[in-house]
Short mmCIF file of C-alpha atoms in Angstrom, two decimals:
data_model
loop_
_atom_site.label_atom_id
_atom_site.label_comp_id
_atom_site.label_asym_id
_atom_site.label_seq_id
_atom_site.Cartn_x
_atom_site.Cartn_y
_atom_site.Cartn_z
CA UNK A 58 52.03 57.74 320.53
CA UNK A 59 50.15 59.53 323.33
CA UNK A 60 47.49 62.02 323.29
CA UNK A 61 49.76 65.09 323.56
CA UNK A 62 52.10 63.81 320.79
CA UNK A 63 49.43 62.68 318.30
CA UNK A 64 47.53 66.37 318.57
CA UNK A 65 50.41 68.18 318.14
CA UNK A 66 51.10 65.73 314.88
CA UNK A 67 48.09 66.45 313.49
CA UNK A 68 48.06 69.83 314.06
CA UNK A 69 51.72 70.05 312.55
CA UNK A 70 53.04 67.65 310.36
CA UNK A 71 52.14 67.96 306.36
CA UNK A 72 51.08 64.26 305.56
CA UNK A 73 47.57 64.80 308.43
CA UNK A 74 47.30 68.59 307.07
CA UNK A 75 47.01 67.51 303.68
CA UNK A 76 44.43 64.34 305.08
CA UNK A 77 42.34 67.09 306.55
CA UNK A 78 42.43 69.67 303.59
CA UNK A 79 38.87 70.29 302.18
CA UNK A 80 40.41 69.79 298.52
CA UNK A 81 42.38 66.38 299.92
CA UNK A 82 40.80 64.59 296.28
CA UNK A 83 41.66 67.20 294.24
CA UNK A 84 45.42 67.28 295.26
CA UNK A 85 45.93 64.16 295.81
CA UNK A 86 44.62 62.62 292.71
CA UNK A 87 46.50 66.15 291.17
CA UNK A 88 49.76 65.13 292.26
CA UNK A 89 49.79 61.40 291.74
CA UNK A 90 48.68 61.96 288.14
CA UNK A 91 51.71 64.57 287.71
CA UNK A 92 54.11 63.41 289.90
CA UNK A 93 53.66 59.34 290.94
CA UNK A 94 52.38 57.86 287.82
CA UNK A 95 55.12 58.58 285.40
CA UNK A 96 57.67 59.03 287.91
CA UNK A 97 58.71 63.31 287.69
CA UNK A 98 61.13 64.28 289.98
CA UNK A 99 60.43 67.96 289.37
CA UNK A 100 57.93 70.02 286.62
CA UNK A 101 58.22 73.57 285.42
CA UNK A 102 55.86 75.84 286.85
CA UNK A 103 53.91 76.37 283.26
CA UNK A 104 53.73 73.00 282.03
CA UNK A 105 52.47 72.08 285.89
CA UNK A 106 49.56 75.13 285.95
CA UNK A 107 48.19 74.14 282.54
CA UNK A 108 47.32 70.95 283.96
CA UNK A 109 46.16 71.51 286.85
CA UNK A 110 43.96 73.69 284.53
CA UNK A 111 42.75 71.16 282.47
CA UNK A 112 41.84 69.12 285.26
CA UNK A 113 39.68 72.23 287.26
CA UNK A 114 38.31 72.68 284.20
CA UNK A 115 36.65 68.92 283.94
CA UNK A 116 36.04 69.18 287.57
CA UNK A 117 33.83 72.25 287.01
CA UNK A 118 31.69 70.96 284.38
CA UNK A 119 31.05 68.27 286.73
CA UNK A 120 30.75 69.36 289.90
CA UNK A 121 29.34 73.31 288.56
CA UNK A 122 31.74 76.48 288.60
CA UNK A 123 31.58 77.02 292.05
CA UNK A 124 33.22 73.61 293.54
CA UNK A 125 37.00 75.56 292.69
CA UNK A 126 36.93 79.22 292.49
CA UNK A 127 40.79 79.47 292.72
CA UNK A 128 42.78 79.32 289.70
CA UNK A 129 45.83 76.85 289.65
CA UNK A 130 48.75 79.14 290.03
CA UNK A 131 46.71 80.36 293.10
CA UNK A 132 45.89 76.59 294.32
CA UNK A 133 49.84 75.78 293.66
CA UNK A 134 51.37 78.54 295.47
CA UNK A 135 48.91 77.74 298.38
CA UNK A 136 50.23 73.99 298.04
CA UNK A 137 53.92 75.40 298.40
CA UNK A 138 53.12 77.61 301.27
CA UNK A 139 55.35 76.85 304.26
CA UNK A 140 52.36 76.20 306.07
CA UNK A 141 50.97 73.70 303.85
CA UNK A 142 54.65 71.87 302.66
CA UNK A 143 52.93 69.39 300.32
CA UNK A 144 54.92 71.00 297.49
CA UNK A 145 58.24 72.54 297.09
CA UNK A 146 59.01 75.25 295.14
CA UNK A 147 62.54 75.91 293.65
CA UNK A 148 64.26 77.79 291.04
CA UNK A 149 66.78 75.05 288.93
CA UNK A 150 70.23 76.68 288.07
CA UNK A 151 70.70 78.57 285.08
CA UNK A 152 66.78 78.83 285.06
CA UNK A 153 64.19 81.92 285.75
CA UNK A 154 60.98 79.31 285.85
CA UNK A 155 59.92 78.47 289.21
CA UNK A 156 59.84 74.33 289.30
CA UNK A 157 57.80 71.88 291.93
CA UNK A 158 58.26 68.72 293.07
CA UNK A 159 56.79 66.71 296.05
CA UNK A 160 57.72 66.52 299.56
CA UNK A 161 58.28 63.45 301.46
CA UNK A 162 54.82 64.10 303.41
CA UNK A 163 53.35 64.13 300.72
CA UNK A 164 54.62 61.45 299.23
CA UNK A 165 54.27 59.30 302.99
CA UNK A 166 49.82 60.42 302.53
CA UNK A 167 50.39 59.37 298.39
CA UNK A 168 51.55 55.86 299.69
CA UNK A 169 49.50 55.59 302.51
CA UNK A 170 45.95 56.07 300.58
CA UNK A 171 47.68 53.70 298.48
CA UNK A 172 47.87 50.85 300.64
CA UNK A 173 44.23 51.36 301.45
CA UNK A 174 43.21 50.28 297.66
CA UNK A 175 42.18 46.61 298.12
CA UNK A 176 45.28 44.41 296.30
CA UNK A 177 44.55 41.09 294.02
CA UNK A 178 45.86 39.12 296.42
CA UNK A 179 48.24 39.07 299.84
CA UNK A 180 51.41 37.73 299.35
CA UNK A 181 52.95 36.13 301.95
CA UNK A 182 55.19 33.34 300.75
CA UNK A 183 58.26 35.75 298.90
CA UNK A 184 58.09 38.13 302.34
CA UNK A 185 58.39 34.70 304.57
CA UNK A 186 61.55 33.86 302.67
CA UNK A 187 63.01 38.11 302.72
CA UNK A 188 62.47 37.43 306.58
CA UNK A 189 64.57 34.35 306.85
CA UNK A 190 67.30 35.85 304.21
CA UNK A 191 67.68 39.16 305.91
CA UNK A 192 67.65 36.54 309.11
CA UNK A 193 70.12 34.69 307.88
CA UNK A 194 72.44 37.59 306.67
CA UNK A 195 72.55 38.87 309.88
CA UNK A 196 73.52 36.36 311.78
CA UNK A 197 76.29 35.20 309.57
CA UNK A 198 77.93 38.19 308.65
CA UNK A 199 77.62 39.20 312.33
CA UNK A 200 79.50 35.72 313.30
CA UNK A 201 83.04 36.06 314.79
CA UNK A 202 83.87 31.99 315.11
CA UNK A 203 86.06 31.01 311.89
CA UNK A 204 84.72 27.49 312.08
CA UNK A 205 81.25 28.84 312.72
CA UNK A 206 81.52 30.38 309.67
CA UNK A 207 83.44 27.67 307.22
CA UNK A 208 80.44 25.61 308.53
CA UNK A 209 77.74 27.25 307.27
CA UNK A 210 79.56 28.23 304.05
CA UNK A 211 79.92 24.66 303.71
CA UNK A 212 76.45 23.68 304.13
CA UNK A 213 75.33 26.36 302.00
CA UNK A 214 78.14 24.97 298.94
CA UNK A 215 76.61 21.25 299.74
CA UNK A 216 73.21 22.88 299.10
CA UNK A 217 74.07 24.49 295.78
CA UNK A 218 75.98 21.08 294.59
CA UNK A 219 72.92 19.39 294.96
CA UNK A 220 70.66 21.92 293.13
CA UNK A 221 73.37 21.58 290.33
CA UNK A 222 73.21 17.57 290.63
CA UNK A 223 69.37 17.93 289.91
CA UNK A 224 69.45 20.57 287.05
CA UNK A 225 71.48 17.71 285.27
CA UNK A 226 69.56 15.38 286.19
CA UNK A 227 66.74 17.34 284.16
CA UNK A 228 65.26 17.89 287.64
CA UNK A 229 64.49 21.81 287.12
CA UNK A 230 62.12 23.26 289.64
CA UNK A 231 60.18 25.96 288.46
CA UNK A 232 58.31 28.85 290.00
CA UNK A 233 54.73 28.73 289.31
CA UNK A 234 52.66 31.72 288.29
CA UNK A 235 51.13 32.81 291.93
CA UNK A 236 54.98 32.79 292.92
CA UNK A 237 55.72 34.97 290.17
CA UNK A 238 52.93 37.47 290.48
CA UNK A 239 53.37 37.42 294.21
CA UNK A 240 57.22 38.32 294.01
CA UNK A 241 56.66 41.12 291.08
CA UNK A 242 54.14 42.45 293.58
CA UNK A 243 56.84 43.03 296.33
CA UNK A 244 59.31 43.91 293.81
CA UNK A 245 57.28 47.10 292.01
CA UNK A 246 56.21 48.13 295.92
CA UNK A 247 59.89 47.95 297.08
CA UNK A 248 61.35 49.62 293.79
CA UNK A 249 58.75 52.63 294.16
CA UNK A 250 59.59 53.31 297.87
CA UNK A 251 63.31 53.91 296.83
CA UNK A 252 62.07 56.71 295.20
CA UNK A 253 60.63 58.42 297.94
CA UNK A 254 63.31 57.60 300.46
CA UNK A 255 65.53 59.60 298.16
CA UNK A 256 63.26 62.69 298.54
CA UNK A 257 63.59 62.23 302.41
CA UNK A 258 67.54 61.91 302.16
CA UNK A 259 67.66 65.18 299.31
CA UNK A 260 65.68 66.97 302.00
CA UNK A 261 68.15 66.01 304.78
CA UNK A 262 70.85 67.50 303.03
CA UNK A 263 68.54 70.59 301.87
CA UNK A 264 68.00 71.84 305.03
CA UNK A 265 71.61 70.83 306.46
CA UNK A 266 72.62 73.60 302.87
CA UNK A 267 69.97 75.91 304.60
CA UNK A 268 71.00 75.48 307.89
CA UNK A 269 74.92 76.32 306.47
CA UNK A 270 73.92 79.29 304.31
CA UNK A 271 71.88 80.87 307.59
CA UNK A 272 75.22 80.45 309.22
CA UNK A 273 77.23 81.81 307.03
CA UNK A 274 75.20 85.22 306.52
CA UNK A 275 74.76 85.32 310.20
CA UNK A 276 78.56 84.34 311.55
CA UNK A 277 80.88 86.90 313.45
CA UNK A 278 83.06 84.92 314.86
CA UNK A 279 86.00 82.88 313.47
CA UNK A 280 86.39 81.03 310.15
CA UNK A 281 87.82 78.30 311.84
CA UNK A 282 84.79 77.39 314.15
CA UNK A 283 82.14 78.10 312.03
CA UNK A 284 83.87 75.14 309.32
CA UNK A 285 84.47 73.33 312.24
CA UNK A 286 80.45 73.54 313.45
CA UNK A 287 79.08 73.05 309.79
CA UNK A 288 81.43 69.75 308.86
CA UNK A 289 80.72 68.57 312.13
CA UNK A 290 76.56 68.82 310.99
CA UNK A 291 77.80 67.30 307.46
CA UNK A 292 79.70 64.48 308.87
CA UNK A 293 77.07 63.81 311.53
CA UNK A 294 74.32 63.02 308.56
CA UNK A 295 77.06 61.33 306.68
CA UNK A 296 77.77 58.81 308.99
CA UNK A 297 74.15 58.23 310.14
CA UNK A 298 72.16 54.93 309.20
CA UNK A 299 70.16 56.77 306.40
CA UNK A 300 73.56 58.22 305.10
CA UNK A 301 75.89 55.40 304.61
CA UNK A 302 73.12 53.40 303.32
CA UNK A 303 72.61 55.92 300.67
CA UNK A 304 76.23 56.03 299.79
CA UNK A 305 76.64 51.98 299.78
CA UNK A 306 73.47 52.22 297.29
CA UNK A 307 74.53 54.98 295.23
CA UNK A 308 78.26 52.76 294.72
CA UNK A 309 76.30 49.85 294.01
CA UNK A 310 73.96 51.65 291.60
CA UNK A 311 76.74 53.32 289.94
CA UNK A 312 78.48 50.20 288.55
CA UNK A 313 77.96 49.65 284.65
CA UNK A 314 77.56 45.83 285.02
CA UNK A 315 74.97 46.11 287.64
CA UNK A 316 72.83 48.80 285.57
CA UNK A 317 73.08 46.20 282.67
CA UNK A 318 71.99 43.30 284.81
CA UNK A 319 69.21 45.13 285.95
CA UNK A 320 68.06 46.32 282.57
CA UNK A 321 68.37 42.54 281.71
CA UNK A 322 66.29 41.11 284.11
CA UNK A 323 63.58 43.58 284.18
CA UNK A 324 63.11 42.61 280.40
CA UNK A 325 62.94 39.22 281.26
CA UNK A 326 60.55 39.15 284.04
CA UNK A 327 58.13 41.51 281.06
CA UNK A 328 58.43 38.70 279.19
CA UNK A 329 56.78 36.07 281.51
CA UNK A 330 53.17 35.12 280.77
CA UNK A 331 52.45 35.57 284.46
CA UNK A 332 53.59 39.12 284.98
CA UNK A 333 52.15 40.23 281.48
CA UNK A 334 48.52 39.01 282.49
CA UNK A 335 48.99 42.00 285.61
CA UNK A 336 49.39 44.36 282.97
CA UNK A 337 52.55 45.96 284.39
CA UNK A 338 53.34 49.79 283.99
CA UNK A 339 55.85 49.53 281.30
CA UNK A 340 57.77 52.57 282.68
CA UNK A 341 58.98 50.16 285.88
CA UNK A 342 61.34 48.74 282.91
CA UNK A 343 63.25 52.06 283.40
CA UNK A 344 62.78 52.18 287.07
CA UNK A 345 66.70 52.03 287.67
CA UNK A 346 66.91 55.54 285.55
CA UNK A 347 64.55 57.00 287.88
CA UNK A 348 66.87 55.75 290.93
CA UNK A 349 69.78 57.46 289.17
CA UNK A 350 67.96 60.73 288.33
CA UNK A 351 66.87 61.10 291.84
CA UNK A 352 70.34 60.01 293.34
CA UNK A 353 72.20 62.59 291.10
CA UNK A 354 69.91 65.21 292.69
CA UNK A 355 70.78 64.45 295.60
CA UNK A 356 74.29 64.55 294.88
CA UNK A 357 73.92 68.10 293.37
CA UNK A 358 72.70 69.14 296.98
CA UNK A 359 75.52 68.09 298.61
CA UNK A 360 77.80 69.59 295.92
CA UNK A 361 75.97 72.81 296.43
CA UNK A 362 77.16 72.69 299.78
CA UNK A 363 80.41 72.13 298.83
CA UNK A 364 80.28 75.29 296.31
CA UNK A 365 78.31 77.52 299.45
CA UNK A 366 81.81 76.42 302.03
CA UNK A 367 84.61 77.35 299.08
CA UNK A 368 82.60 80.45 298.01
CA UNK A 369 82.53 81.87 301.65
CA UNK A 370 86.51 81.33 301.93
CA UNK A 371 87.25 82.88 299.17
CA UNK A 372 84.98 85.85 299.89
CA UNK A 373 85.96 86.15 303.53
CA UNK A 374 89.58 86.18 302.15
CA UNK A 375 88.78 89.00 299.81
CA UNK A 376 87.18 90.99 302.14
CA UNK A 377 89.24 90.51 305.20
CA UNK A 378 92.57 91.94 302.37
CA UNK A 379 90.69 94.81 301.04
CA UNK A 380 89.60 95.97 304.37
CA UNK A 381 92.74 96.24 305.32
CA UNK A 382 93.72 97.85 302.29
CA UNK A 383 91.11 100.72 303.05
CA UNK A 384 92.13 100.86 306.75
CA UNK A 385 95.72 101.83 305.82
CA UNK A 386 95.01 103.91 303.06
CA UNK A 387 92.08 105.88 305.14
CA UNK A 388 94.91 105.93 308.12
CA UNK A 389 97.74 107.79 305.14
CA UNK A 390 95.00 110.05 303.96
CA UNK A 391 93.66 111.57 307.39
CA UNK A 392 97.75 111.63 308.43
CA UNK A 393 98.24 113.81 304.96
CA UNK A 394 95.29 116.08 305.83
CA UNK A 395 96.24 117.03 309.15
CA UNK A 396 99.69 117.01 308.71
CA UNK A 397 100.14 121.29 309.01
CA UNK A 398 96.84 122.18 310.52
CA UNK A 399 93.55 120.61 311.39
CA UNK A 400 90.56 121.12 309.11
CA UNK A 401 87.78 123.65 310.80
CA UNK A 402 85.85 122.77 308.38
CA UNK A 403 83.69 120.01 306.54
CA UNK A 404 85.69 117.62 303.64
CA UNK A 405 82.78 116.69 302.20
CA UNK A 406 78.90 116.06 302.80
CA UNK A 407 76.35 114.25 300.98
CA UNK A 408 73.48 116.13 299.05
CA UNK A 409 71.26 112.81 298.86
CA UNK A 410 71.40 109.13 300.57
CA UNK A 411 69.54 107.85 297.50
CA UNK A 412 71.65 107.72 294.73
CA UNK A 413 70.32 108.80 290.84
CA UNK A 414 69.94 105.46 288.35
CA UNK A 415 69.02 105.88 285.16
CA UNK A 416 68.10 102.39 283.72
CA UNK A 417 68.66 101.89 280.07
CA UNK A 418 65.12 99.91 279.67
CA UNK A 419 63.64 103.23 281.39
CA UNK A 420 64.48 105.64 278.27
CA UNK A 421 61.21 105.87 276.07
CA UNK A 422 61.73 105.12 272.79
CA UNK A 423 61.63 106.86 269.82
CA UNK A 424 58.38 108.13 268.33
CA UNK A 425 58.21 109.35 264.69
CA UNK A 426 56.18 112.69 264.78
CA UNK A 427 52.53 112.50 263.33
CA UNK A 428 51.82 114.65 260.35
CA UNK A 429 47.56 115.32 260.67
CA UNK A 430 45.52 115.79 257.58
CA UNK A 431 43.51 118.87 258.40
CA UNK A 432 40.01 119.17 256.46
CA UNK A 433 39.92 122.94 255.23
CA UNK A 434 36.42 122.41 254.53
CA UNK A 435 33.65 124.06 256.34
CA UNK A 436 30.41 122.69 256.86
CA UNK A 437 27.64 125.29 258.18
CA UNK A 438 25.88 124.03 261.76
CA UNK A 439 23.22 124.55 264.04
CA UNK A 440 24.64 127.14 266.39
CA UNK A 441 20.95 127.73 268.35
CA UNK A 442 21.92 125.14 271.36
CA UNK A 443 25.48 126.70 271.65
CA UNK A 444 25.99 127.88 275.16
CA UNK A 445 29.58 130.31 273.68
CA UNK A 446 29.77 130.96 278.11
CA UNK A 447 31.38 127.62 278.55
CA UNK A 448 34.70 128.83 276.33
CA UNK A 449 35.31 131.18 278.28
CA UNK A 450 34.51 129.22 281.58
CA UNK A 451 37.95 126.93 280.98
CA UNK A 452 40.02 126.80 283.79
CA UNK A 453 44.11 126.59 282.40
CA UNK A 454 46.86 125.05 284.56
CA UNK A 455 50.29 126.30 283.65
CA UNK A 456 52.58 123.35 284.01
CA UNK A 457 55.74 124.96 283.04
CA UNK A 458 55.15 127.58 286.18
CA UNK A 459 54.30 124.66 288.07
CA UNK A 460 57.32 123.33 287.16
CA UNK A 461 59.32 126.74 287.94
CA UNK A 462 57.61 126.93 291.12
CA UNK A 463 59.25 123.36 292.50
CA UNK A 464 62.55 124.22 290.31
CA UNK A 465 62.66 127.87 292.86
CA UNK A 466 61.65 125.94 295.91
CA UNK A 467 64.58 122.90 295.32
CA UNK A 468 67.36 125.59 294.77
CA UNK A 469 68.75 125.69 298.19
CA UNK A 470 67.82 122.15 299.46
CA UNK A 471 67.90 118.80 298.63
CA UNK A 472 64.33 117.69 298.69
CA UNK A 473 60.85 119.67 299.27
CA UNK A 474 57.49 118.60 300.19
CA UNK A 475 54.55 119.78 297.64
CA UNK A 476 53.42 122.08 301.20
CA UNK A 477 55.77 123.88 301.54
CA UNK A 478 56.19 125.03 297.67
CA UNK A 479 52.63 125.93 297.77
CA UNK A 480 53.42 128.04 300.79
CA UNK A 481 55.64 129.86 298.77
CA UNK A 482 53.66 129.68 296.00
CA UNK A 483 49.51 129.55 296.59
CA UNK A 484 47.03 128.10 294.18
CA UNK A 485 46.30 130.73 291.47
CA UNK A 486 43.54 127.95 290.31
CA UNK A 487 42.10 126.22 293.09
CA UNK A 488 41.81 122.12 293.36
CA UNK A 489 42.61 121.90 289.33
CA UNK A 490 46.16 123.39 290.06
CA UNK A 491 46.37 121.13 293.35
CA UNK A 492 45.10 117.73 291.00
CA UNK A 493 48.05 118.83 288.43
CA UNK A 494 50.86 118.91 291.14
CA UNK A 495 50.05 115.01 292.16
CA UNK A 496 49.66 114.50 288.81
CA UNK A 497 53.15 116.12 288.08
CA UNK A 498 54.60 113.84 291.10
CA UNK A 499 53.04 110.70 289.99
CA UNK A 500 54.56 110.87 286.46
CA UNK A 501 58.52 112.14 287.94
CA UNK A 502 61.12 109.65 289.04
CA UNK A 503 62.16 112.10 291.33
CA UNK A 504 58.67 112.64 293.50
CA UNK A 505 57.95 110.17 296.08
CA UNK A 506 54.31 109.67 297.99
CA UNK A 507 54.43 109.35 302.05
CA UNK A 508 51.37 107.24 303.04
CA UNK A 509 52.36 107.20 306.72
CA UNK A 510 52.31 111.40 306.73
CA UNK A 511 49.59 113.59 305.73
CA UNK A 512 49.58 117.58 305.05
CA UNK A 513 47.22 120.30 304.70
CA UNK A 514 46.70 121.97 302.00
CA UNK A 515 44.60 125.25 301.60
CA UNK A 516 43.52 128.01 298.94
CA UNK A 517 40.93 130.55 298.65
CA UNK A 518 38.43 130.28 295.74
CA UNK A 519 36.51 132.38 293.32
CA UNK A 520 33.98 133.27 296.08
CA UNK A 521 36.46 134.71 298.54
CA UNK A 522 36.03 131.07 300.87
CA UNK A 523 38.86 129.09 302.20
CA UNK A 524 39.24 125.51 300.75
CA UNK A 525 41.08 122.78 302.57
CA UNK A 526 42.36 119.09 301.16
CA UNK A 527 44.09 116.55 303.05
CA UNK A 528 47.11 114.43 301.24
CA UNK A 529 49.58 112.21 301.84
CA UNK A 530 52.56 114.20 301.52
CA UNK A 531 54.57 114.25 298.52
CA UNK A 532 58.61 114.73 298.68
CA UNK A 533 60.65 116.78 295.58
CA UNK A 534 64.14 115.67 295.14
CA UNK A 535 66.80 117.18 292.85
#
């Protein structure tokens, strides 16, 4: 926590960006609304814009029109940005709608502000007794003396006989109300944190996918090393802290009578006078779900992995066999051709690199011909401010000898630029023919516009002077 290391964490890390951000109330309040309160793991990328709309739209009317100029797919996509990272932004399987969800900064600056709200009270009794539990666990399941350990289970079955002695004795000891409260209180804190851990351990498994997939496009080398590297990478986050926890939670989660007994005792604990007067979220009653829904999506990361590992053997395999196949058969075909003489000259060339598609959705569709009513009735005018000069002052572009004129200059090559066909074939018209030639180029598949190359082009006009225009040049294909 020195000066170097704490500048270069708020200059990089997402949870002090998003601190710093001039809109910090707007997204944070944003995303805890969407995302916190009811407990979303991921929203589509409509449902999330109209209500981000909604929201800029009361924030306007109070603030004025000018407090967020942005609209919120803009404000979104600038929340997903890798250099903001206080969204992610993903595409679900068998789905063409972007979704979002948070990111564990994110959620780290959500909880933090959080902790800053001023509680009801400060519990300190139920946290005491964690200490001195978690205390206790570890020292006896960390004991190696067998009579250490019959000792203490010993004094802790002497400890539970006497309870039972004084629960029929009618002796029942029972937790007041500030007890209650205070352990509901450290319950609903340490339920909700789950939740976020599991976005930190889906993200450690995200980027170990990514780091596999870069691999994988990347590798050159043998099959058997790069498995070897990226099992190695799995393995090592498997058997980390933050990995086998996960797995000895999602085993214990995972057991049917454990899901009931936690449905059963989250009803009960609603049901206490103490806990009602809080005014719980009633949601928290399904707070187990949530751990299960965020768990599963974790384990459909890792099974992508799986899927990215088998995929690239069985590809590899394919290719590595047809390859082969085209080696020998190229091998038998050049032995065939050169078998009696040598070919002088060329097997084959290639007219174009760019081959011709012709996409279905690109036809135009049918459009039933028009039949015009024609008035035959003539109404007399007022012909005295008719200038009859400007009829015959009409300038008429030919596009079908246009057309010719690129047709004739194609003929013996594969592609032309609009130059050199009008050095074969000058302006008859001036800039009017020149305008219906880009014209002509803009509305063809087969004419392309080079921005990074410009040509000349020049014709002489009705007064015998030389006119000049400067384009970007425009490429005929066939």
């Amino acid at each position: 926590m020195d000066y170097d290391a704490l500048s270069q964490l708020r200059r990089l890390h997402p949870t002090w960006r998003l601190l710093l951000a001039d809109h910090a109330p707007l997204i944070i309040s944003f995303l805890n609304l969407v995302f916190i309160q009811p407990n979303e793991r991921s929203i589509a990328e409509s449902q999330l814009q109209s209500r981000l709309e909604d929201l800029l739209f009361q924030l306007r009317a109070n603030h004025g029109e000018d407090s967020f100029p942005r609209s919120a797919r803009d404000y979104l996509n600038d929340w997903a940005d890798n250099d903001k990272g206080w969204l992610r932004k993903f595409y679900p399987q068998n789905s063409d709608e972007a979704h979002f969800d948070l990111t564990p900064a994110t959620e780290k600056a959500l909880g933090w502000l959080e902790s800053l709200n001023q509680r009801q009270f400060v519990g300190t009794e139920s946290r005491l007794k964690t200490v001195f539990d978690l205390l206790q666990q570890m020292v006896s399941g960390t004991e190696t003396d067998k009579q250490a350990r019959l000792d203490d289970l010993h004094e802790r079955k002497a400890a539970i006989e006497r309870e039972i002695r004084q629960v029929e004795a009618g002796d029942i000891a029972i937790m007041d109300e500030t007890a209650q409260r205070e352990r509901f209180q450290q319950l609903n804190g340490t339920a909700r944190e789950l939740l976020s851990d599991f976005r930190e351990v889906e993200q450690n498994f995200r980027q170990l996918d990514r780091q596999a997939r870069e691999q994988i496009t990347a590798w050159e080398g043998r099959k058997g090393d790069l498995l070897e590297q990226i099992f190695g990478q799995r393995d090592a986050i498997s058997d980390t802290d933050q990995g086998r926890t996960f797995r000895a939670f999602w085993d214990f989660l995972m057991s049917p009578s454990r899901q009931e007994e936690l449905s059963e005792g989250l009803e009960r604990v609603f049901e206490l006078d103490a806990i009602q007067a809080l005014q719980p979220d009633p949601r928290f009653k399904r707070i187990h779900f949530d751990w299960l829904d965020a768990g599963e999506q974790t384990q459909r990361t890792v099974a992508r992995l799986s899927q990215q590992l088998r995929r690239f053997l069985d590809d590899q395999a394919y290719l590595e066999n047809k390859r082969i196949m085209q080696l020998i058969q190229s091998i038998e075909t050049r032995a065939l051709n050169v078998r009696d003489e040598q070919p002088s000259e060329t097997i084959t060339s290639m007219e174009s690199t760019q081959a011709g598609i012709n996409l279905a959705m690109e036809r135009p569709l049918y459009s039933p011909p028009l039949n015009p009513v024609i008035e035959s009735r003539v109404e007399a005018g007022d012909e005295s401010g008719v200038d009859p000069d400007a009829l015959f002052n009409q300038v008429l572009v030919d596009r079908t000898r246009l057309e010719a004129h690129i047709r004739d200059a194609l003929r013996g090559q594969s592609q032309v630029t609009l130059a050199e066909v009008i050095r074969r074939h000058p302006l008859q018209v001036g800039l009017a023919e020149l305008i219906t030639y880009l014209t002509m180029a803009g509305n063809q598949s087969t004419a392309s516009f080079d921005e990074n190359h410009q040509d000349t082009i020049q014709w002489m006009d009705e007064n015998g002077s030389y006119r000049r225009a400067r384009i970007a040049r425009v490429i005929f294909t066939r």
